[in-house]
Short mmCIF file of C-alpha atoms and ligand atoms in Angstrom, two decimals:
data_model
loop_
_atom_site.label_atom_id
_atom_site.label_comp_id
_atom_site.label_asym_id
_atom_site.label_seq_id
_atom_site.Cartn_x
_atom_site.Cartn_y
_atom_site.Cartn_z
CA MET A 1045 -18.53 -21.05 0.45
CA ALA A 1046 -14.88 -20.24 -0.27
CA SER A 1047 -12.40 -22.70 1.14
CA VAL A 1048 -9.90 -21.76 3.85
CA ASN A 1049 -6.57 -23.47 3.26
CA VAL A 1050 -4.31 -23.40 6.27
CA ILE A 1051 -0.75 -24.05 5.19
CA ASP A 1052 0.58 -26.14 8.08
CA HIS A 1053 3.94 -27.02 6.52
CA PRO A 1054 6.52 -27.17 9.37
CA LEU A 1055 8.82 -24.65 7.67
CA VAL A 1056 5.97 -22.15 7.34
CA GLN A 1057 4.88 -22.67 10.94
CA HIS A 1058 8.43 -22.33 12.29
CA LYS A 1059 9.13 -19.18 10.33
CA LEU A 1060 5.77 -17.68 11.40
CA THR A 1061 6.67 -18.29 15.07
CA LEU A 1062 9.89 -16.36 14.57
CA MET A 1063 7.95 -13.53 12.94
CA ARG A 1064 5.46 -13.35 15.81
CA ARG A 1065 8.17 -12.83 18.42
CA LYS A 1066 8.21 -9.19 19.44
CA GLU A 1067 12.03 -9.08 19.60
CA THR A 1068 12.44 -10.17 15.95
CA SER A 1069 14.28 -7.44 14.08
CA THR A 1070 12.93 -5.62 11.04
CA ALA A 1071 15.59 -7.27 8.84
CA SER A 1072 14.70 -10.76 10.07
CA PHE A 1073 10.96 -10.08 9.82
CA ARG A 1074 11.38 -8.98 6.20
CA ARG A 1075 13.51 -11.98 5.27
CA LEU A 1076 11.15 -14.43 6.99
CA LEU A 1077 8.11 -12.94 5.27
CA SER A 1078 9.84 -13.31 1.93
CA GLU A 1079 10.80 -16.92 2.63
CA ILE A 1080 7.27 -17.80 3.79
CA SER A 1081 5.77 -16.17 0.70
CA THR A 1082 7.79 -18.48 -1.53
CA LEU A 1083 6.39 -21.44 0.38
CA LEU A 1084 2.85 -20.02 0.14
CA ALA A 1085 3.36 -19.49 -3.61
CA TYR A 1086 4.09 -23.18 -3.87
CA GLU A 1087 0.72 -24.01 -2.23
CA VAL A 1088 -1.41 -21.42 -3.97
CA THR A 1089 -0.21 -22.58 -7.40
CA ARG A 1090 -0.65 -26.27 -6.61
CA ASP A 1091 -3.68 -26.65 -8.90
CA LEU A 1092 -2.34 -24.77 -11.93
CA PRO A 1093 -3.26 -26.73 -15.04
CA LEU A 1094 -0.60 -28.75 -16.85
CA GLU A 1095 -0.53 -30.03 -20.38
CA MET A 1096 1.70 -32.67 -21.88
CA ILE A 1097 4.21 -31.51 -24.47
CA PRO A 1098 6.64 -33.52 -26.54
CA ILE A 1099 10.31 -33.06 -25.55
CA GLU A 1100 13.55 -34.86 -26.14
CA THR A 1101 15.90 -35.75 -23.29
CA PRO A 1102 19.46 -36.87 -24.14
CA LEU A 1103 18.11 -40.44 -24.05
CA ALA A 1104 14.53 -40.49 -25.36
CA LYS A 1105 11.51 -38.66 -26.69
CA ILE A 1106 8.72 -38.28 -24.15
CA ASP A 1107 5.60 -36.30 -23.40
CA ALA A 1108 6.33 -34.20 -20.31
CA PRO A 1109 4.14 -31.89 -18.13
CA ASN A 1110 4.29 -28.18 -18.91
CA LEU A 1111 2.35 -25.31 -17.34
CA SER A 1112 -0.51 -24.56 -19.73
CA SER A 1113 -1.28 -21.04 -20.69
CA LYS A 1114 -2.87 -19.90 -17.40
CA LYS A 1115 -1.40 -16.45 -16.81
CA LEU A 1116 -0.90 -15.08 -13.32
CA CYS A 1117 -1.10 -11.69 -11.67
CA LEU A 1118 0.06 -10.91 -8.15
CA ILE A 1119 -1.79 -8.01 -6.54
CA SER A 1120 -0.19 -6.43 -3.51
CA ILE A 1121 -2.47 -4.61 -1.07
CA LEU A 1122 -0.22 -1.71 -0.07
CA ARG A 1123 1.79 -1.50 1.84
CA ALA A 1124 2.27 -4.74 3.78
CA GLY A 1125 1.35 -6.86 0.73
CA ASN A 1126 4.68 -5.81 -0.83
CA GLY A 1127 6.38 -8.02 1.77
CA LEU A 1128 4.87 -11.05 0.06
CA LEU A 1129 5.74 -10.05 -3.49
CA ASP A 1130 9.40 -10.85 -3.99
CA GLY A 1131 9.28 -14.31 -2.51
CA MET A 1132 6.39 -15.18 -4.78
CA LEU A 1133 8.09 -13.69 -7.82
CA ASP A 1134 11.14 -15.90 -7.13
CA LEU A 1135 8.93 -18.86 -7.97
CA ILE A 1136 6.69 -17.31 -10.63
CA PRO A 1137 8.91 -14.65 -12.23
CA SER A 1138 6.70 -14.07 -15.27
CA ALA A 1139 3.64 -13.07 -13.20
CA ARG A 1140 2.39 -9.54 -13.69
CA VAL A 1141 2.13 -7.32 -10.62
CA GLY A 1142 -0.67 -4.98 -9.61
CA HIS A 1143 -0.83 -2.63 -6.64
CA LEU A 1144 -3.82 -1.49 -4.71
CA GLY A 1145 -3.47 1.16 -2.01
CA LEU A 1146 -5.96 0.94 0.87
CA TYR A 1147 -5.67 2.27 4.37
CA ARG A 1148 -7.80 1.52 7.34
CA ASP A 1149 -9.67 4.52 8.76
CA PRO A 1150 -8.65 4.20 12.45
CA HIS A 1151 -12.12 5.14 13.68
CA SER A 1152 -14.49 3.30 11.36
CA LEU A 1153 -11.93 0.54 10.54
CA GLN A 1154 -13.28 0.82 6.95
CA ALA A 1155 -10.93 0.58 3.95
CA VAL A 1156 -10.23 3.81 2.00
CA GLU A 1157 -8.61 3.49 -1.46
CA TYR A 1158 -5.74 5.84 -2.47
CA TYR A 1159 -4.00 4.00 -5.33
CA CYS A 1160 -4.86 1.40 -7.97
CA LYS A 1161 -2.74 0.11 -10.85
CA LEU A 1162 -3.66 -3.30 -12.28
CA PRO A 1163 -2.73 -5.15 -15.49
CA LEU A 1164 -5.13 -4.37 -18.36
CA ASP A 1165 -5.65 -8.05 -19.16
CA ILE A 1166 -6.52 -9.02 -15.63
CA ASP A 1167 -9.68 -10.77 -16.87
CA GLU A 1168 -7.43 -13.41 -18.52
CA ARG A 1169 -5.30 -14.03 -15.46
CA LEU A 1170 -5.49 -15.84 -12.14
CA ALA A 1171 -5.26 -12.91 -9.68
CA ILE A 1172 -3.45 -13.79 -6.46
CA VAL A 1173 -4.21 -11.05 -3.95
CA LEU A 1174 -1.61 -10.54 -1.21
CA ASP A 1175 -2.10 -9.03 2.24
CA PRO A 1176 -0.31 -10.51 5.24
CA MET A 1177 -3.05 -9.78 7.78
CA LEU A 1178 -6.73 -10.69 7.26
CA ALA A 1179 -8.14 -8.82 10.27
CA THR A 1180 -11.62 -7.26 10.02
CA GLY A 1181 -11.72 -8.27 6.36
CA HIS A 1182 -12.88 -4.80 5.31
CA SER A 1183 -9.77 -4.01 3.21
CA ALA A 1184 -9.81 -7.48 1.68
CA VAL A 1185 -13.48 -7.11 0.68
CA ALA A 1186 -12.86 -3.61 -0.70
CA ALA A 1187 -9.79 -4.88 -2.64
CA LEU A 1188 -11.70 -7.79 -4.15
CA ASN A 1189 -14.63 -5.51 -5.07
CA ARG A 1190 -12.20 -3.26 -6.92
CA ILE A 1191 -10.32 -6.08 -8.59
CA LYS A 1192 -13.57 -7.74 -9.74
CA HIS A 1193 -14.80 -4.38 -11.01
CA TYR A 1194 -11.64 -4.30 -13.19
CA GLY A 1195 -12.68 -7.61 -14.67
CA ALA A 1196 -10.84 -10.32 -12.64
CA ARG A 1197 -12.82 -13.50 -12.69
CA SER A 1198 -10.44 -15.97 -11.12
CA ILE A 1199 -9.07 -14.83 -7.76
CA LYS A 1200 -7.26 -16.33 -4.75
CA PHE A 1201 -6.53 -14.49 -1.50
CA VAL A 1202 -3.24 -15.12 0.31
CA CYS A 1203 -2.41 -13.93 3.83
CA LEU A 1204 -0.13 -14.96 6.64
CA VAL A 1205 -2.42 -14.64 9.64
CA ALA A 1206 -6.22 -14.52 9.57
CA ALA A 1207 -8.80 -13.70 12.25
CA PRO A 1208 -12.06 -15.68 12.28
CA GLU A 1209 -13.95 -12.38 11.91
CA GLY A 1210 -12.04 -11.48 8.73
CA ILE A 1211 -12.52 -14.94 7.25
CA LYS A 1212 -16.27 -14.71 7.80
CA THR A 1213 -16.53 -11.19 6.34
CA LEU A 1214 -14.50 -12.20 3.27
CA GLN A 1215 -16.38 -15.45 2.75
CA ASP A 1216 -19.77 -13.70 3.05
CA ALA A 1217 -18.82 -11.01 0.51
CA HIS A 1218 -16.75 -13.16 -1.88
CA PRO A 1219 -17.75 -16.81 -1.55
CA ASP A 1220 -15.96 -17.63 -4.81
CA VAL A 1221 -12.50 -16.60 -3.57
CA PRO A 1222 -10.45 -19.28 -1.75
CA ILE A 1223 -8.33 -18.10 1.17
CA TYR A 1224 -4.76 -19.31 1.86
CA THR A 1225 -3.27 -18.57 5.26
CA ALA A 1226 -0.51 -19.89 7.51
CA ALA A 1227 -2.60 -19.43 10.64
CA VAL A 1228 -6.08 -18.68 11.93
CA ASP A 1229 -5.69 -16.82 15.22
CA SER A 1230 -8.04 -16.31 18.14
CA HIS A 1231 -9.81 -12.96 17.67
CA LEU A 1232 -9.54 -9.23 16.99
CA ASN A 1233 -8.94 -6.73 19.78
CA GLU A 1234 -10.86 -3.46 20.12
CA HIS A 1235 -8.43 -1.72 17.72
CA GLY A 1236 -8.93 -4.30 14.99
CA TYR A 1237 -5.60 -6.04 15.59
CA ILE A 1238 -5.30 -9.80 15.38
CA VAL A 1239 -4.61 -11.53 18.73
CA PRO A 1240 -2.07 -13.06 19.24
CA GLY A 1241 -1.04 -11.97 15.75
CA LEU A 1242 2.30 -10.34 15.15
CA GLY A 1243 1.47 -6.64 15.53
CA ASP A 1244 1.33 -4.20 12.67
CA ALA A 1245 2.76 -6.09 9.68
CA GLY A 1246 3.55 -2.89 7.74
CA ASP A 1247 5.37 -1.30 10.65
CA ARG A 1248 7.36 -4.43 11.42
CA LEU A 1249 8.20 -4.91 7.73
CA PHE A 1250 9.37 -1.36 7.10
CA GLY A 1251 10.54 -0.45 10.60
CA THR A 1252 8.20 2.51 10.90
CA LYS A 1253 7.56 2.14 14.61
N1 URA B 2136 -3.09 -5.20 10.28
C1 URA B 2136 -1.90 -5.58 10.84
O1 URA B 2136 -0.84 -5.26 10.37
N2 URA B 2136 -1.97 -6.30 11.98
C2 URA B 2136 -3.13 -6.69 12.53
O2 URA B 2136 -3.10 -7.38 13.58
C3 URA B 2136 -4.33 -6.30 11.92
C4 URA B 2136 -4.28 -5.55 10.81
#
């Protein structure tokens, strides 16, 4: 079964509380999401392999740790996933970026794909899939199906808030994909929103409501 890694770092938790508040402005919400994503990038890359390479400091020759050739790809699930991109790229600027457009059919709550552009060599990369809200899990499962179909073999899923229902759906469909989240909330409401959650992440990020 895929692991669920809850990032309980005090800075992440504090910033998430600010994001949850309904009076938080669009500008603040966007900035906070970017800041949290940098902190999440730190955690999700924690186990990247290192190799020792010879270097020379001004004082001595040593063998020092260097990231080995593991290449990365960030995949944003449009549109809210874009809010996690820049903060992650601040830390891993050479990562490639893919985009996958999925929307939730409001009646069936199923994911419908409308856009897909992924790096050609995705099979050689660690794919870090980004979507702030893991709610029903339907879009996440559809996204991972698509990304695996393109050849990705090594995948991690990063969100900000997860519902227990979404975690179960994702784990059942993709037991090989570890989940990273800042919080696991109580439940989904009848419209598929996470409670207490933070509302519609895309609308709050882009100010569309
Ligand atoms: N998508 C969101 O943006 N918020 C939720 O609570 C659930 C899905």
